[in-house]
């Protein structure tokens, strides 16, 4: 038996609990979505969370982007979340750049402003309902893995040491991830801005746009409207660097707003405040044997662009169906390597883009600030540039690499296609299975009757055949007109991607 050591196994764990298929460490948005998906897929899932039940994380994230809403829609959850928030169709950055989520080709052409705890509450309810075993007050202290599974060492609320075992483990335990440390992985990067203040406040005067952000000299401020009378303010002054435990006073926030935005909008009633620093870091490997990292445990970046939670949700959506497929025996373990291959580059891109915004906000000299203003105006005057930036920030423009010779749609996000019978693709994806979209008269091996596959037909007259992965990306497509070529290609795709028809293919191949 090969053992991969957990480097910080500080517990002598005498008691081992019953096995799970997957242990998820950390009940933030990433862990909650992942655990819920796996339980919906019929797997035994244990979620270990060091916090006591009912105590939510502080409201860090407030922006939910279109692609996250699409993922939630593909689980039947989006409308409930949208009802909790305030949609922003337009954002203004650096006094000049107008970003227009309203132009996104999505059912959700906006940025939803809603507190992170609403996202967590929704995902927690779903995970509970799907049968996830929640263990609150369970602090993971280390792990060991062998060829068959992972032992996770836990200190329970009463101080008892316990070991949990599962076939796979996912560390979604945030920026200070114990799982990452136990795997011996570095978290290279650096602090990009320190002494950032955050506050939820009321204003006498309403800013003209729902989200406004600007930087001047050393100061930066962002004001975003929650839509319920409260506003989120984030700001800093690079000349003022104080220890992180220094209390945030209302006057300090007012000053940053006046410096950067020209007004404090009559700030009063400060609900809560926080002072933090912002890092840019990414783990070099998202998988070590049977253990995976996702969300802030794998990558952390500045809050600029509001992408941390959104990227974690996409990590979860990418990994959950792969783990389910492998654990059900529908796919080989090597499918799990594609999680790193697909998500690590996305994490890197988000680090770069949010880093670019924060660096632009930090420009100090006059020529640099002139350059920033010019860039902002350029985004307005060349709409394709602004639209492309919005596509990437929202996640709608993100695609995964497809193999050489693949159809041009392979790896791309499948939009919410209109299907026959008045349904939509995101509704068809709600079973967590692959969706095969073909013309209504197309013959499919086994007539498409397979629990791993949902059969759907185009609403209009289209001849493309499309296999959509459970996370809403195109696995395979063909426009072939020769019926034999088409059928053969489809058969190969179904076996390769869904495992459907594999037994039949094996039988046919026997001498
Ligand atoms: C000021 C600010 C504003 C932000 N705004 C946005 C935004 O608008 N949009 C956006 O997308 N993102 C935003 N983010 C980032 C976002 O908050 C994070 O990316 C998100 O919370 C990450 O989710 P996660 O589930 O990966 O980790 P977390 O939310 O950090 O959850 C990790 C969980 O693991 C638990 N845990 C940790 N260690 C252990 C252990 N040893 N054992 C058991 N449990 C453990 C923790 O208690 C926690 O519940 C913002 C961040 C900040 C600081």
Coordinates of C-alpha atoms and ligand atoms in Angstrom, one line a residue:
X1 CA 0.0 0.0 0.0
X2 CA 1.5 3.4 -1.0
X3 CA 0.9 6.1 1.5
X4 CA 1.1 9.8 0.5
X5 CA 1.9 11.6 3.7
X6 CA -0.3 14.3 5.1
X7 CA 2.3 16.8 6.3
X8 CA 0.4 18.2 9.2
X9 CA -1.2 15.2 10.7
X10 CA -1.1 16.4 14.3
X11 CA -3.7 14.0 15.6
X12 CA -3.4 10.5 16.9
X13 CA -6.9 9.5 15.7
X14 CA -8.2 6.5 17.5
X15 CA -11.7 6.4 16.1
X16 CA -12.6 6.0 12.4
X17 CA -16.1 6.9 11.2
X18 CA -18.0 5.1 8.4
X19 CA -16.9 5.6 4.9
X20 CA -18.2 8.1 2.4
X21 CA -17.6 8.3 -1.3
X22 CA -16.4 11.9 -1.0
X23 CA -15.4 14.1 1.9
X24 CA -15.7 17.9 1.3
X25 CA -13.8 20.1 3.7
X26 CA -15.3 23.6 4.2
X27 CA -18.9 24.7 3.9
X28 CA -18.3 28.0 1.9
X29 CA -20.0 28.5 -1.4
X30 CA -17.6 26.2 -3.3
X31 CA -18.0 23.2 -0.8
X32 CA -21.7 23.6 -0.6
X33 CA -22.3 23.5 -4.3
X34 CA -19.9 20.6 -4.8
X35 CA -21.3 18.5 -1.9
X36 CA -24.9 19.2 -3.1
X37 CA -24.1 18.1 -6.7
X38 CA -22.5 14.9 -5.5
X39 CA -25.4 14.0 -3.2
X40 CA -27.9 14.8 -6.0
X41 CA -25.9 12.3 -8.1
X42 CA -26.6 9.6 -5.5
X43 CA -23.1 9.6 -3.8
X44 CA -22.5 9.5 0.0
X45 CA -21.0 12.8 0.9
X46 CA -19.7 14.1 4.2
X47 CA -19.1 17.9 4.6
X48 CA -16.7 18.8 7.4
X49 CA -16.9 22.4 8.6
X50 CA -15.0 23.8 11.6
X51 CA -17.7 26.5 12.3
X52 CA -20.7 25.8 14.5
X53 CA -23.9 25.4 12.6
X54 CA -25.9 28.5 11.7
X55 CA -23.0 30.9 11.9
X56 CA -22.5 32.2 8.4
X57 CA -19.3 33.6 7.0
X58 CA -19.2 37.3 6.9
X59 CA -20.7 38.8 3.8
X60 CA -17.6 39.1 1.7
X61 CA -18.9 38.5 -1.9
X62 CA -21.8 40.5 -3.1
X63 CA -21.5 40.1 -6.9
X64 CA -22.9 37.0 -8.6
X65 CA -22.1 36.8 -12.3
X66 CA -24.1 35.6 -15.2
X67 CA -22.3 32.3 -15.6
X68 CA -22.8 31.4 -11.9
X69 CA -26.5 32.2 -12.3
X70 CA -26.6 29.9 -15.4
X71 CA -25.0 27.1 -13.3
X72 CA -27.6 27.7 -10.6
X73 CA -30.3 27.7 -13.3
X74 CA -29.1 24.3 -14.4
X75 CA -29.9 23.1 -10.9
X76 CA -33.2 24.9 -10.6
X77 CA -31.9 27.5 -8.1
X78 CA -31.3 30.7 -10.0
X79 CA -34.7 32.3 -9.8
X80 CA -34.7 31.9 -6.0
X81 CA -31.4 33.6 -5.7
X82 CA -32.3 36.4 -8.1
X83 CA -35.3 37.2 -5.9
X84 CA -32.9 38.0 -3.0
X85 CA -30.9 40.6 -4.9
X86 CA -30.6 43.6 -7.0
X87 CA -29.6 43.2 -10.7
X88 CA -27.0 45.7 -12.1
X89 CA -27.2 46.2 -15.8
X90 CA -24.4 48.7 -15.9
X91 CA -21.2 49.4 -14.0
X92 CA -19.0 52.4 -14.1
X93 CA -15.2 52.0 -13.5
X94 CA -12.6 54.7 -13.3
X95 CA -15.1 57.5 -13.8
X96 CA -15.4 56.7 -17.5
X97 CA -15.5 53.0 -18.4
X98 CA -19.1 51.9 -18.8
X99 CA -19.4 48.1 -18.5
X100 CA -22.7 46.8 -19.7
X101 CA -23.7 43.3 -18.4
X102 CA -27.0 44.1 -20.1
X103 CA -25.3 43.1 -23.4
X104 CA -24.4 39.6 -22.2
X105 CA -25.9 36.8 -24.4
X106 CA -27.4 35.1 -21.3
X107 CA -30.7 34.6 -19.6
X108 CA -29.1 36.7 -16.8
X109 CA -27.8 39.9 -18.5
X110 CA -26.8 41.5 -15.2
X111 CA -24.6 41.3 -12.2
X112 CA -26.7 40.2 -9.2
X113 CA -25.9 42.1 -6.1
X114 CA -26.7 39.8 -3.2
X115 CA -24.9 39.0 0.0
X116 CA -22.7 35.9 0.0
X117 CA -24.8 34.4 2.9
X118 CA -27.8 34.2 0.6
X119 CA -25.8 32.1 -1.9
X120 CA -24.6 29.9 1.0
X121 CA -28.1 29.5 2.6
X122 CA -29.6 28.5 -0.8
X123 CA -26.8 25.9 -1.4
X124 CA -26.9 24.6 2.1
X125 CA -30.7 24.0 1.9
X126 CA -30.2 22.1 -1.3
X127 CA -27.3 20.0 0.0
X128 CA -29.2 19.1 3.2
X129 CA -32.2 18.1 1.1
X130 CA -30.0 15.9 -1.1
X131 CA -28.7 14.0 1.9
X132 CA -25.2 15.4 2.5
X133 CA -24.0 14.5 6.0
X134 CA -23.0 17.8 7.6
X135 CA -20.5 17.7 10.4
X136 CA -20.2 21.2 12.0
X137 CA -17.6 22.0 14.6
X138 CA -15.3 19.5 12.8
X139 CA -11.8 21.0 12.2
X140 CA -9.7 19.1 9.8
X141 CA -6.1 18.8 11.1
X142 CA -4.4 16.5 8.6
X143 CA -4.8 13.6 6.1
X144 CA -3.2 10.5 4.7
X145 CA -4.0 8.8 1.4
X146 CA -3.4 5.4 0.0
X147 CA -4.3 3.6 -3.2
X148 CA -7.9 3.1 -2.2
X149 CA -8.9 6.3 -0.3
X150 CA -8.2 9.2 2.0
X151 CA -8.1 9.3 5.8
X152 CA -9.1 12.7 7.1
X153 CA -8.1 13.6 10.6
X154 CA -10.5 15.8 12.5
X155 CA -10.8 17.5 15.8
X156 CA -14.5 17.5 16.8
X157 CA -16.2 20.2 18.7
X158 CA -15.8 18.4 22.0
X159 CA -12.0 18.0 21.4
X160 CA -12.2 14.3 20.4
X161 CA -10.0 13.2 17.6
X162 CA -11.7 11.3 14.8
X163 CA -10.7 10.0 11.4
X164 CA -13.1 10.0 8.5
X165 CA -12.4 7.9 5.3
X166 CA -13.6 8.4 1.8
X167 CA -12.6 7.4 -1.8
X168 CA -11.9 11.1 -2.6
X169 CA -11.4 14.3 -0.7
X170 CA -12.0 17.9 -1.9
X171 CA -10.5 20.8 0.1
X172 CA -12.8 23.8 -0.2
X173 CA -11.5 25.2 3.1
X174 CA -10.6 28.7 1.9
X175 CA -7.5 30.8 1.6
X176 CA -5.8 29.3 4.7
X177 CA -6.6 25.7 3.6
X178 CA -5.4 23.0 5.9
X179 CA -5.9 20.5 3.1
X180 CA -3.5 22.4 0.9
X181 CA -0.9 22.4 3.6
X182 CA -1.5 18.8 4.4
X183 CA -0.8 18.0 0.7
X184 CA 2.5 19.9 1.0
X185 CA 1.5 22.3 -1.7
X186 CA 2.9 25.8 -1.9
X187 CA 0.7 28.8 -2.4
X188 CA 3.0 31.2 -4.3
X189 CA 2.0 34.8 -4.9
X190 CA 2.0 38.1 -3.1
X191 CA 0.0 40.7 -1.3
X192 CA -1.2 43.3 -3.9
X193 CA -2.9 45.8 -1.6
X194 CA -3.1 46.1 2.1
X195 CA -5.2 48.1 4.6
X196 CA -8.3 47.8 2.4
X197 CA -11.5 48.8 4.3
X198 CA -14.9 47.4 3.7
X199 CA -18.1 48.7 5.1
X200 CA -21.9 48.3 4.7
X201 CA -23.4 51.7 5.1
X202 CA -26.4 53.9 4.4
X203 CA -26.2 57.0 2.3
X204 CA -28.3 60.2 2.2
X205 CA -27.5 60.7 -1.5
X206 CA -27.9 58.0 -4.1
X207 CA -25.0 57.6 -6.6
X208 CA -26.2 58.0 -10.2
X209 CA -25.2 54.5 -11.2
X210 CA -25.7 51.4 -9.0
X211 CA -22.0 50.5 -8.9
X212 CA -19.4 53.3 -9.1
X213 CA -15.6 52.9 -8.6
X214 CA -12.8 55.3 -9.1
X215 CA -9.2 55.9 -8.1
X216 CA -7.3 59.2 -7.8
X217 CA -3.7 59.6 -6.7
X218 CA -3.4 57.2 -3.7
X219 CA -7.1 56.6 -3.0
X220 CA -9.6 54.2 -4.3
X221 CA -13.3 53.8 -3.5
X222 CA -16.1 51.6 -4.8
X223 CA -19.8 52.0 -3.8
X224 CA -22.3 49.4 -4.7
X225 CA -26.1 49.5 -4.1
X226 CA -27.5 46.4 -2.4
X227 CA -30.9 47.6 -3.3
X228 CA -32.4 47.4 0.2
X229 CA -31.2 50.8 1.4
X230 CA -27.7 49.5 2.2
X231 CA -24.5 50.2 0.2
X232 CA -21.2 48.3 0.2
X233 CA -18.1 50.5 0.2
X234 CA -14.6 49.3 -0.4
X235 CA -11.7 51.7 -0.2
X236 CA -8.1 52.5 0.6
X237 CA -5.5 55.2 0.6
X238 CA -2.1 53.9 -0.2
X239 CA -0.5 56.4 2.2
X240 CA -2.4 55.0 5.1
X241 CA -1.1 51.6 6.0
X242 CA -2.1 50.4 9.5
X243 CA -2.3 47.0 11.3
X244 CA -5.2 44.9 10.2
X245 CA -6.8 45.0 13.7
X246 CA -7.1 48.8 13.6
X247 CA -10.8 49.7 13.9
X248 CA -12.4 51.2 10.8
X249 CA -14.0 54.6 11.6
X250 CA -16.8 56.1 9.5
X251 CA -14.6 59.2 8.9
X252 CA -11.9 57.0 7.3
X253 CA -14.5 55.6 4.9
X254 CA -15.9 59.1 4.2
X255 CA -12.4 60.4 3.4
X256 CA -11.6 57.6 0.9
X257 CA -15.0 58.3 -0.8
X258 CA -14.4 62.0 -1.0
X259 CA -10.8 61.5 -2.4
X260 CA -11.7 58.9 -5.0
X261 CA -15.4 59.8 -5.9
X262 CA -15.6 63.4 -5.0
X263 CA -18.4 62.8 -2.4
X264 CA -19.2 60.8 0.6
X265 CA -22.8 60.8 -0.4
X266 CA -23.9 61.6 3.1
X267 CA -22.6 58.4 4.6
X268 CA -24.2 57.4 7.9
X269 CA -25.2 54.2 9.8
X270 CA -22.3 51.9 9.4
X271 CA -23.6 48.3 9.7
X272 CA -20.3 46.4 9.8
X273 CA -16.7 47.0 8.8
X274 CA -13.6 45.0 8.0
X275 CA -10.0 45.7 7.3
X276 CA -8.1 43.2 5.2
X277 CA -5.3 42.8 2.7
X278 CA -5.6 41.3 -0.7
X279 CA -3.4 38.5 -2.0
X280 CA -2.8 37.0 -5.5
X281 CA -1.9 33.4 -5.1
X282 CA -2.5 30.1 -6.9
X283 CA -1.6 26.5 -6.0
X284 CA 0.4 24.8 -8.8
X285 CA -1.6 21.6 -8.7
X286 CA -5.4 21.2 -8.2
X287 CA -5.1 17.4 -7.7
X288 CA -2.7 15.3 -5.7
X289 CA -3.7 11.6 -5.9
X290 CA -7.2 11.3 -4.5
X291 CA -7.3 14.8 -3.1
X292 CA -8.4 18.0 -4.9
X293 CA -8.5 21.7 -4.1
X294 CA -11.2 24.1 -5.2
X295 CA -12.2 27.7 -4.6
X296 CA -10.1 30.0 -2.4
X297 CA -8.1 27.0 -1.3
X298 CA -6.7 26.8 -4.8
X299 CA -6.6 30.4 -5.9
X300 CA -7.1 33.8 -4.3
X301 CA -7.2 37.2 -5.9
X302 CA -8.2 40.8 -5.3
X303 CA -12.0 41.4 -4.9
X304 CA -11.8 43.6 -8.1
X305 CA -14.2 42.2 -10.6
X306 CA -16.0 40.2 -7.9
X307 CA -14.8 36.9 -9.1
X308 CA -13.5 34.8 -6.2
X309 CA -16.8 33.2 -5.2
X310 CA -17.9 32.9 -8.8
X311 CA -14.7 31.1 -9.8
X312 CA -15.1 28.7 -6.9
X313 CA -18.6 27.9 -7.9
X314 CA -17.3 27.1 -11.4
X315 CA -14.6 24.9 -10.0
X316 CA -17.2 23.0 -8.1
X317 CA -19.4 22.6 -11.2
X318 CA -16.4 21.4 -13.2
X319 CA -15.3 18.8 -10.6
X320 CA -18.6 17.4 -9.3
X321 CA -19.8 15.6 -12.4
X322 CA -16.4 14.2 -13.0
X323 CA -16.2 12.7 -9.5
X324 CA -19.7 11.3 -9.9
X325 CA -18.9 9.7 -13.3
X326 CA -15.7 8.1 -11.9
X327 CA -17.3 6.9 -8.7
X328 CA -20.2 5.4 -10.7
X329 CA -17.8 3.6 -12.9
X330 CA -18.9 5.5 -16.0
X331 CA -15.5 7.1 -16.6
X332 CA -11.8 6.3 -15.9
X333 CA -9.9 8.0 -13.1
X334 CA -8.0 10.0 -15.7
X335 CA -11.1 12.1 -16.3
X336 CA -10.3 13.7 -13.0
X337 CA -7.0 15.1 -14.4
X338 CA -9.0 17.3 -16.7
X339 CA -10.2 19.2 -13.6
X340 CA -6.7 20.7 -13.2
X341 CA -6.2 21.0 -16.9
X342 CA -9.4 23.0 -17.4
X343 CA -9.6 25.0 -14.2
X344 CA -6.0 25.9 -13.4
X345 CA -5.7 28.1 -16.5
X346 CA -9.0 29.8 -15.7
X347 CA -7.8 30.6 -12.1
X348 CA -4.6 32.0 -13.6
X349 CA -6.6 34.2 -16.0
X350 CA -8.8 35.5 -13.2
X351 CA -5.6 36.3 -11.2
X352 CA -4.3 38.3 -14.1
X353 CA -7.6 40.2 -14.9
X354 CA -8.4 41.1 -11.3
X355 CA -4.8 42.0 -10.8
X356 CA -4.9 44.3 -13.8
X357 CA -7.9 46.1 -12.4
X358 CA -6.2 46.5 -9.0
X359 CA -3.0 47.7 -10.6
X360 CA -4.9 50.2 -12.7
X361 CA -6.6 51.4 -9.5
X362 CA -3.1 51.9 -7.9
X363 CA -1.6 54.0 -10.6
X364 CA -0.2 57.2 -9.0
X365 CA 1.7 59.4 -11.4
X366 CA -0.1 61.8 -13.7
X367 CA 1.0 60.1 -17.0
X368 CA -0.2 56.8 -15.6
X369 CA -3.5 58.2 -14.6
X370 CA -3.9 59.8 -18.1
X371 CA -3.2 56.3 -19.6
X372 CA -5.9 54.8 -17.3
X373 CA -8.5 57.4 -18.4
X374 CA -7.6 56.7 -22.0
X375 CA -8.0 53.0 -21.5
X376 CA -11.4 53.6 -19.8
X377 CA -12.6 55.8 -22.8
X378 CA -11.3 53.2 -25.2
X379 CA -13.5 50.6 -23.6
X380 CA -16.5 52.8 -24.2
X381 CA -15.6 53.8 -27.7
X382 CA -14.8 50.3 -28.9
X383 CA -17.9 48.3 -27.7
X384 CA -16.4 44.9 -28.7
X385 CA -13.6 45.5 -26.2
X386 CA -15.9 46.3 -23.4
X387 CA -18.2 43.4 -24.3
X388 CA -15.3 41.0 -24.4
X389 CA -14.1 42.1 -21.0
X390 CA -17.6 41.7 -19.6
X391 CA -17.8 38.2 -21.2
X392 CA -14.7 37.1 -19.3
X393 CA -15.5 38.8 -16.0
X394 CA -19.0 37.2 -16.1
X395 CA -17.6 33.8 -16.9
X396 CA -19.9 33.6 -20.0
X397 CA -16.9 33.8 -22.3
X398 CA -14.8 31.1 -20.6
X399 CA -14.2 27.9 -22.7
X400 CA -12.1 24.8 -22.2
X401 CA -9.5 23.5 -24.6
X402 CA -10.8 20.8 -26.9
X403 CA -8.7 18.1 -28.6
X404 CA -7.1 18.6 -32.0
X405 CA -9.6 18.2 -34.9
X406 CA -12.6 18.8 -32.6
X407 CA -15.7 20.6 -33.8
X408 CA -15.4 24.4 -33.3
X409 CA -18.1 24.2 -30.6
X410 CA -16.3 21.6 -28.5
X411 CA -15.1 23.0 -25.1
X412 CA -17.3 26.1 -25.5
X413 CA -20.1 27.0 -23.1
X414 CA -23.4 25.8 -24.4
X415 CA -25.9 28.7 -24.3
X416 CA -29.4 28.2 -22.9
X417 CA -30.7 26.7 -26.2
X418 CA -34.3 26.6 -27.0
X419 CA -35.4 23.0 -27.3
X420 CA -38.5 21.2 -28.7
X421 CA -41.5 21.1 -26.4
X422 CA -40.9 24.7 -25.1
X423 CA -38.0 23.7 -22.8
X424 CA -34.5 25.1 -22.5
X425 CA -31.1 23.5 -22.2
X426 CA -30.6 24.6 -18.6
X427 CA -33.8 22.9 -17.7
X428 CA -32.7 19.7 -19.5
X429 CA -29.4 19.8 -17.5
X430 CA -31.2 19.8 -14.1
X431 CA -30.9 16.0 -13.9
X432 CA -27.1 16.3 -13.7
X433 CA -26.7 14.1 -16.8
X434 CA -25.3 14.8 -20.3
X435 CA -27.8 16.3 -22.7
X436 CA -27.7 15.1 -26.3
X437 CA -29.4 17.7 -28.6
X438 CA -30.2 16.5 -32.2
X439 CA -32.8 17.0 -34.8
X440 CA -36.0 15.4 -33.8
X441 CA -35.7 12.6 -36.4
X442 CA -32.1 11.5 -35.5
X443 CA -31.6 7.9 -34.6
X444 CA -29.5 7.5 -31.5
X445 CA -27.8 4.2 -30.4
X446 CA -30.0 2.5 -27.8
X447 CA -32.6 5.2 -28.7
X448 CA -30.8 7.4 -26.2
X449 CA -32.4 5.5 -23.3
X450 CA -29.7 5.7 -20.7
X451 CA -29.8 7.3 -17.2
X452 CA -26.5 9.0 -18.1
X453 CA -28.1 10.8 -20.9
X454 CA -31.0 13.2 -21.5
X455 CA -32.3 13.2 -25.1
X456 CA -33.4 16.6 -26.4
X457 CA -34.3 18.0 -29.9
X458 CA -33.8 21.4 -31.4
X459 CA -36.8 23.7 -31.3
X460 CA -35.9 24.9 -34.8
X461 CA -34.6 23.3 -37.9
X462 CA -30.9 22.7 -37.1
X463 CA -28.9 19.7 -38.1
X464 CA -26.0 19.9 -35.7
X465 CA -25.8 17.1 -33.1
X466 CA -24.5 18.3 -29.8
X467 CA -23.5 16.5 -26.6
X468 CA -23.5 18.8 -23.6
X469 CA -21.6 17.9 -20.4
X470 CA -23.5 18.1 -17.1
X471 CA -21.6 21.4 -16.4
X472 CA -23.0 23.0 -19.6
X473 CA -19.9 22.8 -21.8
X474 CA -20.0 21.2 -25.2
X475 CA -18.3 17.8 -25.1
X476 CA -18.8 16.9 -28.8
X477 CA -20.6 18.1 -31.9
X478 CA -21.0 17.2 -35.5
X479 CA -22.4 18.7 -38.6
X480 CA -21.7 15.6 -40.7
X481 CA -24.4 15.0 -43.3
X482 CA -23.5 11.4 -44.2
X483 CA -25.7 9.3 -41.8
X484 CA -23.1 6.6 -41.3
X485 CA -20.3 9.0 -40.4
X486 CA -22.7 10.9 -38.1
X487 CA -23.9 7.7 -36.3
X488 CA -20.4 6.4 -35.9
X489 CA -19.1 9.7 -34.5
X490 CA -22.1 9.9 -32.1
X491 CA -21.6 6.4 -30.9
X492 CA -17.9 7.1 -30.2
X493 CA -18.7 10.3 -28.3
X494 CA -21.3 8.6 -26.2
X495 CA -19.0 5.8 -25.2
X496 CA -16.1 8.2 -24.6
X497 CA -18.0 10.8 -22.6
X498 CA -20.9 9.1 -20.9
X499 CA -19.9 5.5 -20.8
X500 CA -23.3 4.8 -22.3
X501 CA -23.2 1.9 -24.7
X502 CA -19.7 0.9 -23.5
X503 CA -20.8 -2.7 -22.6
X504 CA -22.4 -3.1 -26.1
X505 CA -19.2 -1.7 -27.7
X506 CA -17.1 -4.2 -25.7
X507 CA -19.3 -7.1 -26.8
X508 CA -19.2 -6.1 -30.4
X509 CA -15.3 -5.9 -30.2
X510 CA -15.0 -9.5 -28.9
X511 CA -13.6 -12.0 -31.4
Ligands
LIG1 C1 -14.0 42.2 0.6 C2 -14.2 41.0 -0.3 C3 -15.2 41.1 -1.3 C4 -15.4 40.1 -2.1 N1 -16.4 40.2 -3.1 C5 -16.6 39.2 -3.9 C6 -17.6 39.3 -4.9 O1 -18.3 40.3 -5.0 N2 -17.8 38.2 -5.8 C7 -17.1 37.1 -5.6 O2 -17.2 36.2 -6.5 N3 -16.1 37.0 -4.7 C8 -15.9 38.0 -3.8 N4 -15.0 37.8 -2.8 C9 -14.3 36.5 -2.6 C10 -15.2 35.4 -2.0 O3 -15.7 35.9 -0.8 C11 -14.4 34.2 -1.8 O4 -13.8 33.9 -3.0 C12 -15.3 33.0 -1.4 O5 -15.8 33.1 -0.1 C13 -14.6 31.7 -1.5 O6 -15.4 30.6 -1.2 P1 -14.8 29.2 -0.8 O7 -16.1 28.4 -0.5 O8 -13.8 28.7 -1.7 O9 -14.1 29.5 0.6 P2 -14.6 30.2 1.9 O10 -15.9 31.0 1.7 O11 -13.5 30.8 2.6 O12 -15.1 28.9 2.8 C14 -14.1 28.0 3.4 C15 -14.8 27.3 4.5 O13 -13.9 26.3 5.0 C16 -14.0 26.3 6.5 N5 -12.7 25.8 7.0 C17 -11.5 26.4 6.9 N6 -10.5 25.6 7.4 C18 -11.2 24.5 7.9 C19 -10.7 23.3 8.5 N7 -9.4 23.1 8.8 N8 -11.6 22.3 8.8 C20 -12.9 22.5 8.4 N9 -13.4 23.6 7.9 C21 -12.5 24.6 7.5 C22 -14.2 27.7 6.8 O14 -14.8 27.9 8.1 C23 -15.2 28.2 5.7 O15 -16.5 28.0 6.1 C24 -14.7 38.8 -1.9 C25 -13.8 38.7 -0.9 C26 -13.5 39.8 -0.1 C27 -12.5 39.6 1.0

